Coordinates of C-alpha atoms and ligand atoms in Angstrom, one line a residue:
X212 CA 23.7 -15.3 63.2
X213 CA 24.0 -15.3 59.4
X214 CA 21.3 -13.1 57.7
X215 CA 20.5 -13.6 53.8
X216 CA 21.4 -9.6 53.2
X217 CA 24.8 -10.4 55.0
X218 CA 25.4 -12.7 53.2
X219 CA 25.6 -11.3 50.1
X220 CA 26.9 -8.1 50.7
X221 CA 30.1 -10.3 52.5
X222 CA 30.3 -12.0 49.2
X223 CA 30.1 -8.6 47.0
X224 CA 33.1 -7.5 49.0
X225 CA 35.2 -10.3 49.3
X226 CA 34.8 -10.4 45.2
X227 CA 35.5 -6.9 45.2
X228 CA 38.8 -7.3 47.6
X229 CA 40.1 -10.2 45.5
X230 CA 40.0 -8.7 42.2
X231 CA 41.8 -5.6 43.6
X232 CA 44.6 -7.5 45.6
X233 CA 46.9 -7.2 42.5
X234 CA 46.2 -3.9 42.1
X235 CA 47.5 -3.3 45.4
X236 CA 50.5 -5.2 45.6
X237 CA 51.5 -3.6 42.4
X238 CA 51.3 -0.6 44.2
X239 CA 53.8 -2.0 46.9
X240 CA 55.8 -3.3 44.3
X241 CA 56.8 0.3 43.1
X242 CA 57.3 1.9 46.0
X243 CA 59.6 -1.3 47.5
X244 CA 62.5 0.1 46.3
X245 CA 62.9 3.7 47.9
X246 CA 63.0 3.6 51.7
X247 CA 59.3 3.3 51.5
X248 CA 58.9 1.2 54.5
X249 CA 60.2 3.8 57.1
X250 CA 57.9 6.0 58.6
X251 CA 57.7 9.8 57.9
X252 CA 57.4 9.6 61.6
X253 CA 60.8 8.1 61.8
X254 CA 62.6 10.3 59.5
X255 CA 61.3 8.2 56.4
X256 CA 60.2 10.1 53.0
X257 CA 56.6 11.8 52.9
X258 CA 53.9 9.9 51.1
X259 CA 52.0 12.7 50.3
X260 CA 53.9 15.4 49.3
X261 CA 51.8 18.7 48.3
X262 CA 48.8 19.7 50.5
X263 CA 45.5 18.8 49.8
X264 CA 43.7 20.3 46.9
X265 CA 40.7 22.4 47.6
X266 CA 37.7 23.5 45.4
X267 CA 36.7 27.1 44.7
X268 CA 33.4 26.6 45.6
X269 CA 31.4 29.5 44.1
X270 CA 31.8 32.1 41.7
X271 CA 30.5 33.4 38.5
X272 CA 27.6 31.4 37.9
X273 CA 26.1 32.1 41.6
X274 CA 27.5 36.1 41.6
X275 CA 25.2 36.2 38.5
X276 CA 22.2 34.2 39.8
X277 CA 22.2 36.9 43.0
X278 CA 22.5 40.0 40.6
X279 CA 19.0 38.6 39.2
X280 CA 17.4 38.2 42.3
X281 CA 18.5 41.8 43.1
X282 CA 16.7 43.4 40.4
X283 CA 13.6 42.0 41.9
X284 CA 11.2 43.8 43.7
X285 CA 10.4 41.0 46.1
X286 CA 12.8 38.4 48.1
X287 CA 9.7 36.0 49.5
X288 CA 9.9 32.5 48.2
X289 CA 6.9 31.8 46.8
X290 CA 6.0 32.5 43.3
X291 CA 9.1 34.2 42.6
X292 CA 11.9 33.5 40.4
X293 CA 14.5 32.4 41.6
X294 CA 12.8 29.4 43.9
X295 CA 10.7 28.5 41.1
X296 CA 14.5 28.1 39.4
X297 CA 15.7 26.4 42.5
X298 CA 12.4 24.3 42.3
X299 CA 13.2 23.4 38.5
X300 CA 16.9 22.5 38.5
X301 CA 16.0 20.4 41.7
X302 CA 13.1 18.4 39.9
X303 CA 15.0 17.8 36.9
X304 CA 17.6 16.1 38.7
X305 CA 14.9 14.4 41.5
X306 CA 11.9 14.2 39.6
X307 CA 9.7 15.1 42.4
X308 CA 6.2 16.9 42.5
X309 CA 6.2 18.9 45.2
X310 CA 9.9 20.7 46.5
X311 CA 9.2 23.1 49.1
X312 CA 12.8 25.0 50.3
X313 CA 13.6 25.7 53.7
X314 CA 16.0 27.4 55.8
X315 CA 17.9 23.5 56.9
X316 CA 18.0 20.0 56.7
X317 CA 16.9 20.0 60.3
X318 CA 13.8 22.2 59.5
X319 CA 13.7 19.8 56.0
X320 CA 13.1 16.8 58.8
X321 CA 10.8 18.5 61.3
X322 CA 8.7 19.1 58.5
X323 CA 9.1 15.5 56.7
X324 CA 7.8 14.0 60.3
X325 CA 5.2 16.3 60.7
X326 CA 3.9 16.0 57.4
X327 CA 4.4 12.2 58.1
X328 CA 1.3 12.8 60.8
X329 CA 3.8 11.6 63.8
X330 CA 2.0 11.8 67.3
X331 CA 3.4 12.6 70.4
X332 CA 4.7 9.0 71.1
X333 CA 4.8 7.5 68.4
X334 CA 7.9 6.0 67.8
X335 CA 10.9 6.6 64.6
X336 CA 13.4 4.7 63.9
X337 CA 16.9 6.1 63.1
X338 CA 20.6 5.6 63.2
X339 CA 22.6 7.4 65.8
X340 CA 25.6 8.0 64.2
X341 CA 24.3 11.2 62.1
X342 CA 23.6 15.0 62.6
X343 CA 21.8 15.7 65.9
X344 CA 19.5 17.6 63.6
X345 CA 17.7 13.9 61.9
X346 CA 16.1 13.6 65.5
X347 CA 14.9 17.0 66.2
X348 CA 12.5 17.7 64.5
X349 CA 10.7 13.9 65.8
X350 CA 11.5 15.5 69.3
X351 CA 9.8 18.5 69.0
X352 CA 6.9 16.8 67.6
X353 CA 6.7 14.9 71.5
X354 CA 8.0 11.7 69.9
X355 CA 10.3 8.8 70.7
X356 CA 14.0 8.5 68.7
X357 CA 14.0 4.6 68.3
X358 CA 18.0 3.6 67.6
X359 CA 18.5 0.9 65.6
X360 CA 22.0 -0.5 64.8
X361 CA 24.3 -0.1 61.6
X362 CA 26.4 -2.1 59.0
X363 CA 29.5 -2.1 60.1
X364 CA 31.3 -1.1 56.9
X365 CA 28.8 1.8 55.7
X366 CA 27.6 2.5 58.7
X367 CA 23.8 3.0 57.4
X368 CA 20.5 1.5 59.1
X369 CA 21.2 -2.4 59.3
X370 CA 17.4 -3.3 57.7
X371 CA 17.8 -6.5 59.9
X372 CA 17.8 -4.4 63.1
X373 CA 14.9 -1.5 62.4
X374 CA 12.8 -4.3 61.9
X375 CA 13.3 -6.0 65.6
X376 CA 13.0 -2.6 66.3
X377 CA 9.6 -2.2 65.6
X378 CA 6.8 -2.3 68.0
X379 CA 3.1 -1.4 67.5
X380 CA 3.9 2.4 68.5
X381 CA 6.3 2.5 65.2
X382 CA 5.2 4.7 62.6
X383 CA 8.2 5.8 60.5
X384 CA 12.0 5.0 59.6
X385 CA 14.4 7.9 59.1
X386 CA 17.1 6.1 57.1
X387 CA 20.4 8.4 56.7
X388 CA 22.5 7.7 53.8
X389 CA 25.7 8.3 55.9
X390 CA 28.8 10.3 54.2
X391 CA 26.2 10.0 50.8
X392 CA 26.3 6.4 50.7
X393 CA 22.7 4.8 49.9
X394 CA 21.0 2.7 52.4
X395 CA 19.7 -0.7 51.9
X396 CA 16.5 1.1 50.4
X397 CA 14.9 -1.6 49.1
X398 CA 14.9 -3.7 52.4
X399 CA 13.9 -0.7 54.7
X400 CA 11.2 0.1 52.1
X401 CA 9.6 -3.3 52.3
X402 CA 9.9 -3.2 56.1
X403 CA 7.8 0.4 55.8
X404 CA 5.4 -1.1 53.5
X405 CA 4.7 -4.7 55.7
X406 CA 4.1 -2.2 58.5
X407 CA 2.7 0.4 57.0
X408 CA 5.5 3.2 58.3
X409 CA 6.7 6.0 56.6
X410 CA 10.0 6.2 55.0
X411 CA 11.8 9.2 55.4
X412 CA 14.7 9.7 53.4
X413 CA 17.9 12.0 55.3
X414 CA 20.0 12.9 52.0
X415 CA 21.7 15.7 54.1
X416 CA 25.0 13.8 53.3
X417 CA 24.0 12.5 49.9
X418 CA 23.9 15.4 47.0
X419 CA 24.3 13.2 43.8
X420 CA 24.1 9.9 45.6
X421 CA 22.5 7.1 43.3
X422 CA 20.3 3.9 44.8
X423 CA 20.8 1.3 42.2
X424 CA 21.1 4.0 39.4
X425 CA 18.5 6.1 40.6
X426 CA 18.6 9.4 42.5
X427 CA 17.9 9.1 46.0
X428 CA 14.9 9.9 47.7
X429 CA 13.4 7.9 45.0
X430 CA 12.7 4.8 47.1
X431 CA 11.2 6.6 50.0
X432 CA 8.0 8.8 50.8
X433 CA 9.7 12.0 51.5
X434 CA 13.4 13.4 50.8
X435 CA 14.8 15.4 53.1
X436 CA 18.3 17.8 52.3
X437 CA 20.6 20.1 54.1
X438 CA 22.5 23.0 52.1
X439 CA 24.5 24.0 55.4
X440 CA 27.7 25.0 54.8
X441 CA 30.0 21.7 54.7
X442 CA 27.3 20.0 52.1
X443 CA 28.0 19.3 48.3
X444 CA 25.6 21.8 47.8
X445 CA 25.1 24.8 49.9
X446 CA 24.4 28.3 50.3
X447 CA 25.6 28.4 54.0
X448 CA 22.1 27.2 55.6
X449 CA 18.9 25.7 53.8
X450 CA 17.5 22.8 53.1
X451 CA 15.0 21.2 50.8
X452 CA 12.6 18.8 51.4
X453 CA 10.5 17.0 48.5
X454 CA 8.2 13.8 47.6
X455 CA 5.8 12.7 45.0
X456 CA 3.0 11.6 47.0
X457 CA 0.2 13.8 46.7
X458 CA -1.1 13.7 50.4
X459 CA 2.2 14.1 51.7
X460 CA 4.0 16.5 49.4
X461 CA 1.5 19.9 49.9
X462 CA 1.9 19.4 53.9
X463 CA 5.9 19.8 53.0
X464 CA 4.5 23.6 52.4
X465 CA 2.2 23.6 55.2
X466 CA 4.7 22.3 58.0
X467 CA 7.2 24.7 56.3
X468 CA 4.9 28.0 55.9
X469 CA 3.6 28.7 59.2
X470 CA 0.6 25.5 58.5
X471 CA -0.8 27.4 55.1
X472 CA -1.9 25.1 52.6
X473 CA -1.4 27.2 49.7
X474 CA -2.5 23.7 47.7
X475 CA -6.0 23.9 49.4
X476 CA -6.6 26.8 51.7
X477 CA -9.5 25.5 53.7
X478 CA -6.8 23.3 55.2
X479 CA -4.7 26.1 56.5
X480 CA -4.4 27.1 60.3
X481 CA -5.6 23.5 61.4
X482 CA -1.9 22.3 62.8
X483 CA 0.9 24.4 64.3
X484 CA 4.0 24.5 62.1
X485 CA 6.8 27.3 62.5
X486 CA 8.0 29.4 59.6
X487 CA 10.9 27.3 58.1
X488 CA 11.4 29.6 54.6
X489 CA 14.4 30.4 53.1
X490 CA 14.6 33.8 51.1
X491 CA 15.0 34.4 47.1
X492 CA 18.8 35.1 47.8
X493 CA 19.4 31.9 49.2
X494 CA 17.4 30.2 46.5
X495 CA 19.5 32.1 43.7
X496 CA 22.9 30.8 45.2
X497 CA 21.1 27.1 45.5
X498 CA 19.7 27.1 41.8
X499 CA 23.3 28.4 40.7
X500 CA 25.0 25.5 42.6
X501 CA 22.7 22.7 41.0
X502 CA 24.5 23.6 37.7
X503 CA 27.4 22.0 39.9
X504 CA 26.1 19.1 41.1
X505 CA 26.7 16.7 38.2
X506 CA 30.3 17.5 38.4
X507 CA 30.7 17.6 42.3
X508 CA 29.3 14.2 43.1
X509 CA 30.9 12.2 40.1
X510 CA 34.2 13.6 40.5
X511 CA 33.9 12.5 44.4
X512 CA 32.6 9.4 43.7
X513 CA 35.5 8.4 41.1
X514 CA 37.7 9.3 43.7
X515 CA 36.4 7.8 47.0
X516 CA 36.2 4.3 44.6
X517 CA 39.7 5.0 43.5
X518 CA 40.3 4.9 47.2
X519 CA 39.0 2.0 48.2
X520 CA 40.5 -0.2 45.0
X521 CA 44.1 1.2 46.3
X522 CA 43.6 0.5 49.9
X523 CA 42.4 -3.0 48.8
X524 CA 44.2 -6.0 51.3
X525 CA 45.8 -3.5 53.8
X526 CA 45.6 -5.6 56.5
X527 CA 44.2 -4.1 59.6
X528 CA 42.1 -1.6 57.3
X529 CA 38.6 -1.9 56.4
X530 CA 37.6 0.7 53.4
X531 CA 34.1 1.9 52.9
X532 CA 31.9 -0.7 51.4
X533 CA 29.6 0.6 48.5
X534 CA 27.2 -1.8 46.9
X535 CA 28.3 -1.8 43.0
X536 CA 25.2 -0.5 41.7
X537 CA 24.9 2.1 43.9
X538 CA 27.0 6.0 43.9
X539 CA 28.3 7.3 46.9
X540 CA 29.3 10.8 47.0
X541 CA 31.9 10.5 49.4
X542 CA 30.8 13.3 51.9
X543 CA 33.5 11.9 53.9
X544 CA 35.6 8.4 53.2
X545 CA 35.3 6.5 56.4
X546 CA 37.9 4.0 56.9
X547 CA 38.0 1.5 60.1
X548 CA 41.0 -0.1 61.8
X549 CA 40.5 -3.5 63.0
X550 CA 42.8 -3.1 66.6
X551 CA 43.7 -7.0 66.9
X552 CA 45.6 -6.5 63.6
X553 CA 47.6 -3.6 64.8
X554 CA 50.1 -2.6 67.0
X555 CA 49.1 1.0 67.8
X556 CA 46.2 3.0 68.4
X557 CA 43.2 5.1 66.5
X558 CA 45.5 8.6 67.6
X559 CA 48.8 6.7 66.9
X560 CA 47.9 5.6 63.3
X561 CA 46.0 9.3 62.5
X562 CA 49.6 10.7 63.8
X563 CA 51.3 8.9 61.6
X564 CA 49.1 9.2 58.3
X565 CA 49.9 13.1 59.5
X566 CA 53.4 12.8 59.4
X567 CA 53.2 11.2 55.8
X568 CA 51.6 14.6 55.1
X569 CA 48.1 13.6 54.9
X570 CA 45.2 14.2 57.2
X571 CA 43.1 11.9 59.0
X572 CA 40.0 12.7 61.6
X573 CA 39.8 10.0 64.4
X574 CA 35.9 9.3 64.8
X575 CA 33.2 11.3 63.8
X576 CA 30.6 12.2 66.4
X577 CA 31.5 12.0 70.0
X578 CA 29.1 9.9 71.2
X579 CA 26.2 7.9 69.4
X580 CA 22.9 10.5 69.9
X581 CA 21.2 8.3 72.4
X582 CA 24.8 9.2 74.6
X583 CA 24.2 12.7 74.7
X584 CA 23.3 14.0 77.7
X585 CA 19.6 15.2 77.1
X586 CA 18.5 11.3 76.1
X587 CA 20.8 10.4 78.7
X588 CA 18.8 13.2 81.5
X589 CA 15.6 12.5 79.5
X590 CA 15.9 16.2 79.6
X591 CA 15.2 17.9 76.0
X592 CA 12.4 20.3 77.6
X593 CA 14.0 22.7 80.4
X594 CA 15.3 19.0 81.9
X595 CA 12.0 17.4 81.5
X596 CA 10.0 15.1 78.6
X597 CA 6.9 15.8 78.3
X598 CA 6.0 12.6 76.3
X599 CA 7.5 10.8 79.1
X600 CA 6.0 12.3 81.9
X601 CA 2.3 11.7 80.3
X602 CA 3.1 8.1 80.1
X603 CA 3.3 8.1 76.3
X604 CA 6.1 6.2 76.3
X605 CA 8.7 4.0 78.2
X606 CA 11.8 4.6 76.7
X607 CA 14.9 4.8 78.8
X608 CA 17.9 6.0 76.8
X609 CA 20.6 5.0 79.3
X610 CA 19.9 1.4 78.4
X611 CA 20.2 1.6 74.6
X612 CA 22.9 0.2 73.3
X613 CA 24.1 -0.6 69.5
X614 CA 26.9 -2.6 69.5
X615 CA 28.3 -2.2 65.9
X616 CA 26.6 1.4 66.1
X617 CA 29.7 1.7 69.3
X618 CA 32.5 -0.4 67.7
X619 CA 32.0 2.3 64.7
X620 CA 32.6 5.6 66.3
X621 CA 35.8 3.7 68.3
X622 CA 37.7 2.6 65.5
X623 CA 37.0 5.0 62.5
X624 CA 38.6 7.7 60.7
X625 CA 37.7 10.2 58.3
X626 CA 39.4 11.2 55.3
X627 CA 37.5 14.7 53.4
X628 CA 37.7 13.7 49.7
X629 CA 36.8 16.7 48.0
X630 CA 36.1 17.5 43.9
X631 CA 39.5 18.6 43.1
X632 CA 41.2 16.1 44.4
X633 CA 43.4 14.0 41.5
X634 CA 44.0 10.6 40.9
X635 CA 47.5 10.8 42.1
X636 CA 46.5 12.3 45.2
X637 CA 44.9 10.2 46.1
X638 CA 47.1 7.8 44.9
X639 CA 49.7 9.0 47.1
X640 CA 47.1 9.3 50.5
X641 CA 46.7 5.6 49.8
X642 CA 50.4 4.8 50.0
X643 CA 50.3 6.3 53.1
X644 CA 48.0 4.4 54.5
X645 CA 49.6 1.0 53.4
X646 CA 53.0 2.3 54.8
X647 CA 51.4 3.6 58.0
X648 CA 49.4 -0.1 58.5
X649 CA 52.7 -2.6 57.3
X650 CA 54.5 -0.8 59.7
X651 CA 52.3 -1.0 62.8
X652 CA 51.0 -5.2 61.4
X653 CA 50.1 -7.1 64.1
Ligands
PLP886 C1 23.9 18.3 58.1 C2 22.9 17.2 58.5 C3 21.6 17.4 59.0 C4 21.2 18.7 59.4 O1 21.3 19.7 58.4 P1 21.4 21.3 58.8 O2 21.2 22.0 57.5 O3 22.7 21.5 59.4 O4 20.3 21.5 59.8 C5 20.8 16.3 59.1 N1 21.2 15.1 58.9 C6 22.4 14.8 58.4 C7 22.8 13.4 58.1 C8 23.4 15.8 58.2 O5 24.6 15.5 57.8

């Protein structure tokens, strides 16, 4: 079936491919000459011949920010220095009223659906290739993890599918920009808005991503982020979760603080909410690292799009699609294989890219979430649910299935761009790749 959305994102790409296919074959041009067909694997010559360049992630700037918060009296969050810092660098860059920081992304999305007023129940719909930790905060609250399917070359909610998704139990969409590309926000936000669902925002992956220009979280009615230790951004664990709404954003504090409203104190003690605060040392480190962000995500982006334009017409590739007004960060550049156009396998091809001297992860999660084994056991509560036990809901997890959700985690790899990476890196990762897939063409 041909959807309008398709439609044009099919013909964004294949413009995209088409003016890059000269490019590429330039590329093959070059490298004609030298042996460049054998394998490394064979005994050919490395594609890739220095290891990969990694950042120094912290250093003056953050040693300095902790030295301030150490001449403080008091490490608790509120009112002191270095969150309000945290609170400033991360509303000039979002915009965003309210910005309460928390100890993770996970805690960041427990609090986003709890603000968000979800019942035991009611039902969210999500993507299941993501972090285990966009669904558990919806469990917790004693409701339903509704999967909906993914584009197959961004692998981010495919609008088209949360909307048959919906049913009359629906009350909010948790929309993941995966590896810090945007979703279709304008389609999912429409869908929220005809239905009157909240749109959550998981920008765990997305430090620096831009929606048509914008910062994300911009589109949606809360923001949630992680600062665990693999993010952009990160001061080993935290999180930060944010929105402009005034009836949502002070319940960010009061699902976060142990349910005190410090916006309007007669509200406080009304809902249970656990104590997701992160300390002044943690916010120091953070409001140091937004001095880095700028830097972090363009240099990543420049690169992951450098990428794609050089693995442009590889036959039996498919790059990561990014829609051209939008900025992807790049947490990781996922690249699929399409197995009737090659002659060997996922483990095969990352073996070889090895060989070449770069490094390739097969897959990303194991299984898509709703394949774990507590949906599978409907077993998150000492091997029982509650929500389904009180008849709250019907859902049986060992009969979703998500096709392109599936044919994603089986054919993907993972390549970690990172900020100081160089052109002719990867440049030379690229090669690799073309090499690796002319010699295994179908
Ligand atoms: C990392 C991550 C989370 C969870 O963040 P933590 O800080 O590890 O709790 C949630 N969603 C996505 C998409 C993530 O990548």
């Amino acid at each position: 079936m041909m959807r309008p959305d398709n439609q044009v994102s099919r013909r964004e790409f294949i413009a995209s491919t088409s003016v890059l296919l000269a490019a590429s074959q330039l590329g093959v041009a070059q490298t004609a000459g030298n042996d460049a067909d054998k394998l490394a694997l064979d005994g050919g010559e490395k594609a890739v011949t220095r290891p990969a360049p990694k950042p120094k992630r912290w250093g003056e700037p953050e040693l300095q920010q902790l030295g301030a918060a150490v001449q403080q009296n008091s490490l608790y969050y509120w009112g002191n220095a270095q969150t309000k810092l945290l609170m400033d660098r991360f509303r000039a860059v979002y915009g965003h009223k309210f910005v309460q920081p928390c100890s993770s992304g996970t805690a960041s999305l427990h609090i986003a659906v709890a603000a968000a007023g979800i019942a035991p129940g009611d039902e969210v719909i999500t993507s299941a290739i993501t972090d285990i930790g966009t669904v558990i905060g919806t469990l917790f609250q004693q409701a339903v993890p509704v999967f909906a399917d993914l584009e197959p070359q961004t692998g981010c909610l495919d609008p088209a599918d949360v909307e048959r998704k919906i049913t009359p139990k629906t009350r909010a969409i948790i929309a993941v920009h995966l590896a810090g590309n945007p979703c279709r926000l304008a389609e999912l936000k429409e869908i929220a808005d005809k239905h009157k669902l909240i749109l959550i925002e998981d920008c765990a992956q997305a430090w620096g991503a831009l929606y048509r220009g914008k910062p994300i979280s911009s589109v949606g009615d809360i923001g949630c982020f992680s600062l665990q230790d693999t993010k952009h951004i990160s001061c080993g664990d935290g999180g930060v979760v944010t929105s402009s709404d005034e009836k949502l954003g002070p319940l960010l504090t009061k699902f976060g603080d142990k349910g005190s409203n410090r916006f309007n104190p007669k509200d406080s003690a009304t809902r249970l909410a656990p104590n997701y605060r992160m300390s002044e040392l943690q916010a120091a480190f953070v409001a140091a690292q937004l001095t880095r962000l700028e830097g972090i995500a363009s240099q990543r982006a420049k690169l992951g799009n450098l990428f794609t334009e050089e693995l442009a017409g590889i036959p039996g590739i498919l790059t990561h699609q990014v829609r051209p007004d939008d900025r992807c960060v790049y947490w990781f550049y996922m690249l699929r294989l399409v197995p009737a156009k090659l002659r060997c396998d996922r483990a095969t091809f990352v073996k070889a890219i090895a060989a070449e001297g770069a490094t390739f992860t097969a897959g990303y999660i194991a299984l898509p979430l709703y394949g774990l084994p507590m949906f599978q056991n409907h077993g998150f509560f000492a091997g029982r649910w509650p929500t389904k036990e009180c008849g709250l809901t019907k859902m049986d997890y060992t009969k979703v299935k998500c096709p392109e959700t599936e044919a994603i985690l089986q054919t993907c790899m993972r390549f970690q761009v990172n900020e100081a990476m160089d052109e002719d890196y990867i440049r030379a990762v690229a090669r690799a790749v073309r090499t690796v897939a002319k010699h295994y063409a179908a």
